[in-house]
Coordinates of C-alpha atoms and ligand atoms in Angstrom, one line a residue:
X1 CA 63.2 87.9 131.1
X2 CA 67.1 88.1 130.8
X3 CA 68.7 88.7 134.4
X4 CA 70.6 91.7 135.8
X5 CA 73.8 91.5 134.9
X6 CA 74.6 94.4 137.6
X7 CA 72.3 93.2 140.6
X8 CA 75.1 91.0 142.0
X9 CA 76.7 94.2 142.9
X10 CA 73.7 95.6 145.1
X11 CA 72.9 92.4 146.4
X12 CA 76.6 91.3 147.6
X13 CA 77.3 94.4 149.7
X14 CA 74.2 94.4 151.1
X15 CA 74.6 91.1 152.4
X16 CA 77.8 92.7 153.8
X17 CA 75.7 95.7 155.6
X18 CA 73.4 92.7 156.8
X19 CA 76.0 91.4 158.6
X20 CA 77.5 94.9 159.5
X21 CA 80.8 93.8 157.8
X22 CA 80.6 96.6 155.4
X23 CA 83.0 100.0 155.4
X24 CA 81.8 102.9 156.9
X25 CA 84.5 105.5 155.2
X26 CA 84.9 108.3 157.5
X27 CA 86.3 111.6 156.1
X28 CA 89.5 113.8 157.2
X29 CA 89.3 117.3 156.5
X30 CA 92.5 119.2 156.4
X31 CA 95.7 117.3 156.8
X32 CA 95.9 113.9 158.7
X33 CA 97.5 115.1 161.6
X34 CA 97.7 113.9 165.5
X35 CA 94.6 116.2 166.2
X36 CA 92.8 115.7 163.0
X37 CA 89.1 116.5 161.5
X38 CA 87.4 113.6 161.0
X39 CA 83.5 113.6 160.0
X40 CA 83.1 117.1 161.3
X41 CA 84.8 116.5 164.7
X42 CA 88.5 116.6 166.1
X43 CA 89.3 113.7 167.3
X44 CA 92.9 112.2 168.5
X45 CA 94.1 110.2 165.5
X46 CA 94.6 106.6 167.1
X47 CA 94.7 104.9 163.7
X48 CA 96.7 106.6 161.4
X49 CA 99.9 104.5 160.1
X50 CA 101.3 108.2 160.2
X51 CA 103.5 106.5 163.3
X52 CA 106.3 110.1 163.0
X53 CA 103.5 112.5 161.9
X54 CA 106.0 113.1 158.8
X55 CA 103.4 113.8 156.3
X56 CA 103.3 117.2 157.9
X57 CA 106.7 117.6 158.6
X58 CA 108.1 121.0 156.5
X59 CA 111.2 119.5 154.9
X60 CA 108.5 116.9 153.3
X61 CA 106.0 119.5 152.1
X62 CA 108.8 122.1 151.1
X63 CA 110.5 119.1 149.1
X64 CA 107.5 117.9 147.4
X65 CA 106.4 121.5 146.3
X66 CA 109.7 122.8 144.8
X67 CA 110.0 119.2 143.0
X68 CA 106.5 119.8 141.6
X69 CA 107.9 123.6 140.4
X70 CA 111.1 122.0 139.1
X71 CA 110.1 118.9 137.6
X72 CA 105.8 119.0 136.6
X73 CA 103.5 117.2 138.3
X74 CA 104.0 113.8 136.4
X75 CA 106.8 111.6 135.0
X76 CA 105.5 110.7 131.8
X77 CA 106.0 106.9 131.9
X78 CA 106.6 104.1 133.1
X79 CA 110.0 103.6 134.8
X80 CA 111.6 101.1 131.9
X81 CA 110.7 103.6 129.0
X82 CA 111.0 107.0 129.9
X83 CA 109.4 107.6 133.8
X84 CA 112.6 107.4 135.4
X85 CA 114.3 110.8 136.3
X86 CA 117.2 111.9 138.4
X87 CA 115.1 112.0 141.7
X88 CA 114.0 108.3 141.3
X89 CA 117.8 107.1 141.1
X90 CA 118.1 109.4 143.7
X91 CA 115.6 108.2 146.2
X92 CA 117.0 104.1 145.5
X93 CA 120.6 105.3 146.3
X94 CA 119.1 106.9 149.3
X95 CA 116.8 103.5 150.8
X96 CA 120.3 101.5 150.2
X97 CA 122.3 103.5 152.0
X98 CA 119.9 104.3 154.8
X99 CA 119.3 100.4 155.2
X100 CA 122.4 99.6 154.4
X101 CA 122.1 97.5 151.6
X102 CA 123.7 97.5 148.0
X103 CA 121.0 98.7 146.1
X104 CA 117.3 99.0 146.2
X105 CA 113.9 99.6 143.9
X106 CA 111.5 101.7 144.1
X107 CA 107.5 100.8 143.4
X108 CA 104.3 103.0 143.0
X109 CA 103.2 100.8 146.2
X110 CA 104.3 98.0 149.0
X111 CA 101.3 96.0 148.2
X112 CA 103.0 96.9 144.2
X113 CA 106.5 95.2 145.7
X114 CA 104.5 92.0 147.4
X115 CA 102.4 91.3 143.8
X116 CA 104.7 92.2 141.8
X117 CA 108.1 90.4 143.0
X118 CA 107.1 87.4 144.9
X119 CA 105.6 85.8 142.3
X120 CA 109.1 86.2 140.2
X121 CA 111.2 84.8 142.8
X122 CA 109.3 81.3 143.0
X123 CA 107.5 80.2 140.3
X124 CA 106.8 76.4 139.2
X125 CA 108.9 73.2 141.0
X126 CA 109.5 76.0 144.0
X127 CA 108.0 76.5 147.2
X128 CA 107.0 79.3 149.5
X129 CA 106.6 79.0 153.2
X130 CA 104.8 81.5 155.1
X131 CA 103.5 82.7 157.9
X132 CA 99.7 82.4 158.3
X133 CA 99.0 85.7 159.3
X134 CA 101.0 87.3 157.0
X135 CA 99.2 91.0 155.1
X136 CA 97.0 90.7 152.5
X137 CA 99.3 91.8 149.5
X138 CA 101.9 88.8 150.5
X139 CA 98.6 86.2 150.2
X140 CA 97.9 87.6 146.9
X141 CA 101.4 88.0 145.3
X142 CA 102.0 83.8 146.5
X143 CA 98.4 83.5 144.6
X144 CA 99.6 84.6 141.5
X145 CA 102.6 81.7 141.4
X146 CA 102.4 78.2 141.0
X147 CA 104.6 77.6 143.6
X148 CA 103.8 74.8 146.6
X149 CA 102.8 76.7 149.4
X150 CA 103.6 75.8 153.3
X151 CA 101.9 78.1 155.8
X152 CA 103.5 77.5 159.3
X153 CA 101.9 78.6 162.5
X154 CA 102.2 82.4 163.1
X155 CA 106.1 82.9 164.4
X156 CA 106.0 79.3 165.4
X157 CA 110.3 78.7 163.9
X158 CA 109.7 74.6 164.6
X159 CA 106.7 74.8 162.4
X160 CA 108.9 77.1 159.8
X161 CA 111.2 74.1 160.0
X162 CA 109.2 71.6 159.6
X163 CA 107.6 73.4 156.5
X164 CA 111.3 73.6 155.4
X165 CA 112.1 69.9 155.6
X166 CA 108.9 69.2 153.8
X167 CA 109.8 71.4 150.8
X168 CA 113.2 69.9 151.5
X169 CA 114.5 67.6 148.7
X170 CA 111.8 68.2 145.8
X171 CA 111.9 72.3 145.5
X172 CA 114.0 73.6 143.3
X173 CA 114.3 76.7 145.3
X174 CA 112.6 77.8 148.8
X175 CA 111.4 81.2 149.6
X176 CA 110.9 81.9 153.1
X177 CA 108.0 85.2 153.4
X178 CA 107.2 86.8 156.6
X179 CA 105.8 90.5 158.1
X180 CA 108.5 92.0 160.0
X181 CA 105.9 93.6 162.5
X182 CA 102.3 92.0 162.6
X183 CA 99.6 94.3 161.8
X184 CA 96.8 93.3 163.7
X185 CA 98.8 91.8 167.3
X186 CA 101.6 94.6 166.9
X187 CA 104.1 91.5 167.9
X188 CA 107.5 91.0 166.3
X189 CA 108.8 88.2 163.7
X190 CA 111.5 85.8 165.3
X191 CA 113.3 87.0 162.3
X192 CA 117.1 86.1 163.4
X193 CA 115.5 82.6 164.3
X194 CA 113.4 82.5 160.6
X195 CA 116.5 83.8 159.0
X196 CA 119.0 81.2 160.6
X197 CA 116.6 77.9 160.2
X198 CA 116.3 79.6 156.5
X199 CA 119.6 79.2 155.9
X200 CA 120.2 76.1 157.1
X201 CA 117.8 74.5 154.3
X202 CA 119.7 77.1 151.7
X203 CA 116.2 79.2 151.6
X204 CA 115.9 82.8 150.7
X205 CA 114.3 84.9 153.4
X206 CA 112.0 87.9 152.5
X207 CA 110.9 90.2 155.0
X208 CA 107.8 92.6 155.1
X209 CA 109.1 95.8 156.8
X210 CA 105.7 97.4 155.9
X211 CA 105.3 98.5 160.0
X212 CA 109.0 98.2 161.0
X213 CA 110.2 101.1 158.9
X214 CA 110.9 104.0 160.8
X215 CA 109.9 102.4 164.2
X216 CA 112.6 99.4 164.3
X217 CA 116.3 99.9 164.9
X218 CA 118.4 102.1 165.2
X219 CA 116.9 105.4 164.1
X220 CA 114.0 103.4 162.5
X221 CA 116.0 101.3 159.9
X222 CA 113.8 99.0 160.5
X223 CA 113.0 94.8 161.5
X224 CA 116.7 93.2 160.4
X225 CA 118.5 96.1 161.8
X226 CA 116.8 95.7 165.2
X227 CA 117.8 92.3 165.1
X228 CA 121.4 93.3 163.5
X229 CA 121.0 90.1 160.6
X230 CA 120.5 92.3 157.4
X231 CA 123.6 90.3 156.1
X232 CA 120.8 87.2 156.2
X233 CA 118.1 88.6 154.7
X234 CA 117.6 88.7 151.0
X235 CA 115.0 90.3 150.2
X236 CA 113.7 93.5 152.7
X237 CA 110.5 95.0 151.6
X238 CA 109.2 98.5 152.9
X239 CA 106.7 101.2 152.2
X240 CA 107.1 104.7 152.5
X241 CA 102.8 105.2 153.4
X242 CA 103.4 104.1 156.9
X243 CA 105.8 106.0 159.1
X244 CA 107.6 107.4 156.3
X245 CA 104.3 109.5 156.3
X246 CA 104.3 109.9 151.7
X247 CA 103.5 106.4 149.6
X248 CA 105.5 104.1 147.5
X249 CA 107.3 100.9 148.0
X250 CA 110.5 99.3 148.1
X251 CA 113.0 95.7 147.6
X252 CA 116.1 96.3 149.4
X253 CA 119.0 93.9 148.8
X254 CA 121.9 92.9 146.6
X255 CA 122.5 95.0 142.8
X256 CA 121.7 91.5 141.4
X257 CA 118.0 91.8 143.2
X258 CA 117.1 95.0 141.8
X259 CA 118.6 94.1 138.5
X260 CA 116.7 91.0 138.4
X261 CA 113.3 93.2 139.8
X262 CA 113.2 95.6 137.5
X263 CA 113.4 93.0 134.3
X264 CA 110.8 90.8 135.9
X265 CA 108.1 92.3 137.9
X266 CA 105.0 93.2 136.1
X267 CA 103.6 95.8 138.7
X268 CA 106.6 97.8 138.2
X269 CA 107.2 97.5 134.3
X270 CA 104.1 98.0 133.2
X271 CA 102.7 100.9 135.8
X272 CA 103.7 104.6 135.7
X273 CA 105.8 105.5 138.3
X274 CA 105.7 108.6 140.8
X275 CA 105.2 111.9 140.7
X276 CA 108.0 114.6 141.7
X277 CA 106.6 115.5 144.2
X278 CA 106.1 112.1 145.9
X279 CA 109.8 110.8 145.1
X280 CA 111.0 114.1 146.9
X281 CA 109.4 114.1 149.9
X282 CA 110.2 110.2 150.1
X283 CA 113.7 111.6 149.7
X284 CA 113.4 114.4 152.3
X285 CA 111.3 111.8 154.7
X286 CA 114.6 109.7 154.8
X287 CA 116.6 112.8 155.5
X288 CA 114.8 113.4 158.0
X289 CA 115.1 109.8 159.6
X290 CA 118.9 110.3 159.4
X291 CA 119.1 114.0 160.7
X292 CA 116.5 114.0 163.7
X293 CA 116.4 110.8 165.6
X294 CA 113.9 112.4 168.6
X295 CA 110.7 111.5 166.2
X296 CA 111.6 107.7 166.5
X297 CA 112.0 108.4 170.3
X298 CA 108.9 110.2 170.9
X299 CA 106.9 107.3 169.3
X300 CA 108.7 104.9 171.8
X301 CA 108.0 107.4 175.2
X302 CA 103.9 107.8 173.8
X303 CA 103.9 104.6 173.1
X304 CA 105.2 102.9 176.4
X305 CA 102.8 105.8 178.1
X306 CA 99.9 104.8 176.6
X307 CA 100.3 101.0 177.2
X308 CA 101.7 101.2 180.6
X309 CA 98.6 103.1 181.4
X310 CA 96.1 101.1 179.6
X311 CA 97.4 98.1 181.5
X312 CA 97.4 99.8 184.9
X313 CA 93.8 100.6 184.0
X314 CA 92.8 96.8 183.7
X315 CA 92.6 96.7 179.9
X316 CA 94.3 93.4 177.8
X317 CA 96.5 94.4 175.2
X318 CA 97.6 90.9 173.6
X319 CA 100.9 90.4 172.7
X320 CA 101.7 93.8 170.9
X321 CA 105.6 94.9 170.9
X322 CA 105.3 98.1 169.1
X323 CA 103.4 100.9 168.8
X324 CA 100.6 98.8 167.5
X325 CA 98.7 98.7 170.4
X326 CA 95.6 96.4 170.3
X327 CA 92.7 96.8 173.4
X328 CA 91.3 93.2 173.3
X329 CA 87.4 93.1 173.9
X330 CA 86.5 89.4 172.7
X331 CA 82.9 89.8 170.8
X332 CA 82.6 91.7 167.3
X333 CA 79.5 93.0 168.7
X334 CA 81.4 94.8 171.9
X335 CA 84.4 95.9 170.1
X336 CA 82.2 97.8 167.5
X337 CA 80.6 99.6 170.2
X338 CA 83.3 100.6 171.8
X339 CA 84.5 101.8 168.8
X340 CA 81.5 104.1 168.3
X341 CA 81.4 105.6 171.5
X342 CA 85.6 105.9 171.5
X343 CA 84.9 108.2 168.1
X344 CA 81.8 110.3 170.1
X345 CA 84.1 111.5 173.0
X346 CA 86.6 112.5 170.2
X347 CA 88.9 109.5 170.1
X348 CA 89.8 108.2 166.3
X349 CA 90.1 104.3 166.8
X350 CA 89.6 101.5 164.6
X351 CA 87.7 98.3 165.5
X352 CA 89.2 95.2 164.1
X353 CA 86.3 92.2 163.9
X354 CA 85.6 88.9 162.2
X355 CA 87.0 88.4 159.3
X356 CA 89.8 90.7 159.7
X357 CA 90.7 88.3 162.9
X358 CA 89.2 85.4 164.9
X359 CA 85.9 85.5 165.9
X360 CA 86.6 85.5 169.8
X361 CA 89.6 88.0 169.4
X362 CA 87.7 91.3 168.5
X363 CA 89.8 94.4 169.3
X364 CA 90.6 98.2 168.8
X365 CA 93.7 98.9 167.2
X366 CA 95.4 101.4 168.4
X367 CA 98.2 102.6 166.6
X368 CA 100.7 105.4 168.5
X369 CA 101.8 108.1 166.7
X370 CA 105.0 110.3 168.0
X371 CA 103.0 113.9 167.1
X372 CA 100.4 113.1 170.0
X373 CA 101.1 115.5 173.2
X374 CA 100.4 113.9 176.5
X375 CA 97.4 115.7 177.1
X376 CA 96.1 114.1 173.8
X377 CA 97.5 110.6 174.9
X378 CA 95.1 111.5 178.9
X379 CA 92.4 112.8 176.3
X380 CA 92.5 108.9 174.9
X381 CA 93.2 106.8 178.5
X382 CA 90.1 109.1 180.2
X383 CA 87.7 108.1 177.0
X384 CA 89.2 104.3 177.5
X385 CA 88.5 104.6 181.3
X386 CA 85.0 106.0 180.9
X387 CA 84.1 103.4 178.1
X388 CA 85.5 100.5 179.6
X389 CA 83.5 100.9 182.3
X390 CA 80.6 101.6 180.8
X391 CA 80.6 98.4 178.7
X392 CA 82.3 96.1 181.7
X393 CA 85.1 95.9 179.9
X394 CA 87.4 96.9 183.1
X395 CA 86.1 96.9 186.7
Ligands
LIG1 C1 100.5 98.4 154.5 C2 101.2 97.2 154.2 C3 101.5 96.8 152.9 C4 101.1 97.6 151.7 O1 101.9 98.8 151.6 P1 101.4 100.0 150.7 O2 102.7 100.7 150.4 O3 100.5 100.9 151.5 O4 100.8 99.4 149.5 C5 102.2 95.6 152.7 N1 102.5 94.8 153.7 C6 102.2 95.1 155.0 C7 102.6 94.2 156.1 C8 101.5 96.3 155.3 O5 101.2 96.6 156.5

């Protein structure tokens, strides 16, 4: 008999559901909003990346339907050849000037920008030192290079510099890669430490902005801004699918980064690029960012609200900084759970488990978003009270 050559596919996930690792998708009807509908019941979105609600912000939605009126629904191409139009060039002048930076480029995603350019910027006879728990898309885009890697201890600068002095003397060059704001922890990089040890060993620094953007700085500009060292790093990578609220990614930096970008990386050359529609309302999302600075301020008041409160209710919330507000809970087991029963008295929460992070260090990632009313914030502390003690979690 000749074997299956599909069966792998049946067999893997269900080793997956075995070990309940596998994704349960739930389903939003409607527009993902602070009160959303998700699986048939409204719920308070906790884990949207939606951190200024601007998806649903007008000047977004009018932008992206008169661009779709005066422009089609598609560009055609791919940038190089004939996909670039006037509201592409547009939207790059716009990210440079709102980070204030000589130039940028624009990608179809962030995760696009990390594959796509990191392997470009260090190749053979370089090295890369990173942090070890930087996102996903960084850990692939140093896969696809030959580079040596160094992975220093998360935000640990003597371990950086001892990863620099290693790479020291044989490298040809040395590119230094780290998340602005960490995903899973919500804690910030020590990036004016990174970026000064960097430059010390002649590195260049590249900085994932993915969940800095429009939280960050002033009015949102995001991690090197807060820090006031954009001057010192070379390479700052965004996305516009986080609390710019549309999708698409970015390299901000010098005109000789984008020039060299847009020859070399393959994830932009060779893949269509946005819509109208999209570009716009990436365009209108930064307009609003410069033109209404209360959204950035409401997400700071929710989000020192809800954790003030969550601590004064006994709950652990690790080392979070930002609006990425974990509630610790230890065992996968517990943290699932709580997740379930979060979702049944209307709160949208995401458990975060093994592999996703250590074993012992199971969670619920909360993420704050600046839409949510108070009484929505007291809906989610009363279901966090009631659960918590219900699973021993608090006293
Ligand atoms: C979400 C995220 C990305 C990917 O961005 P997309 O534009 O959604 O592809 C990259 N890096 C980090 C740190 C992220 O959180």
């Amino acid at each position: 008999m000749t074997r299956d050559p599909t069966a792998f596919l049946r067999e893997e996930v269900e080793a997956l559901v075995a070990q309940a690792l596998d994704w349960k998708i739930r389903v939003i009807r409607g527009p993902s909003a602070p009160r959303s509908l998700v699986d048939g019941r409204e719920v308070v979105m906790l884990c949207s990346n939606n951190y200024l609600n601007l998806s649903n912000h007008p000047k977004l939605k009018r932008a992206a339907a008169q661009a779709a009126r005066s422009h089609g629904a598609g560009s055609g191409s791919v940038r190089p050849i004939a996909g670039t139009m006037d509201l592409h060039e547009e939207l790059e002048r716009r990210i440079a000037r709102f980070k204030g930076r000589e130039a940028s480029l624009f990608y179809m995603s962030g995760f696009a920008v990390n594959a796509g350019l990191i392997p470009q910027l260090a190749g053979e006879g370089d090295a890369i030192v990173t942090d070890e728990l930087n996102h996903g898309s960084i850990i692939d885009g140093v896969r696809l290079t030959k580079a040596q890697r160094y992975i220093y201890r998360h935000n640990d600068v003597g371990d950086l510099e001892r990863c620099l002095r290693e790479a020291d003397g044989h490298a040809r060059r040395i590119l230094v890669i780290s998340d602005g704001v960490f995903s899973m922890d919500g804690d910030i990089a020590p990036v004016a430490e990174i970026a000064k040890v960097s430059e010390a060993y002649g590195a260049m620094v590249y900085i994932d902005d993915s969940h800095g953007e429009g939280v960050l700085g002033e009015g949102g500009r995001g991690v090197a801004n807060h820090f006031h060292v954009e001057d010192k790093i070379h390479v700052e990578m965004g996305t516009f699918s986080k609390a710019l609220g549309v999708v698409g990614g970015y390299a901000a930096g010098s005109e000789d980064l984008r020039r060299f970008a847009l020859n070399k990386s393959r994830t932009w050359l060779l893949s269509g690029s946005h819509p109208p529609a999209t570009v716009a309302s990436c365009i209108a999302a930064i307009d609003v960012l410069e033109t209404e600075p209360r959204w950035v301020r409401r997400l700071w008041r929710n989000t020192r609200y809800f954790k003030k409160r969550l601590i004064s209710l006994g709950f652990d919330i690790g080392r979070s900084e930002t609006p990425i507000t974990p509630v610790m809970l230890g065992e996968s087991a517990v943290a699932k759970r709580f997740g379930d029963r979060l979702f049944e008295e209307g709160v949208f929460a995401l458990p975060i488990v093994f592999p996703m992070v250590a074993r012992d260090k199971a969670r619920i990632r909360n993420i704050v978003n600046a839409g949510l009313k108070r009484e929505d914030l007291d809906v989610a502390l009363a279901a966090y009270e009631k659960i918590g003690k219900e699973l021993k979690v608090i006293p």
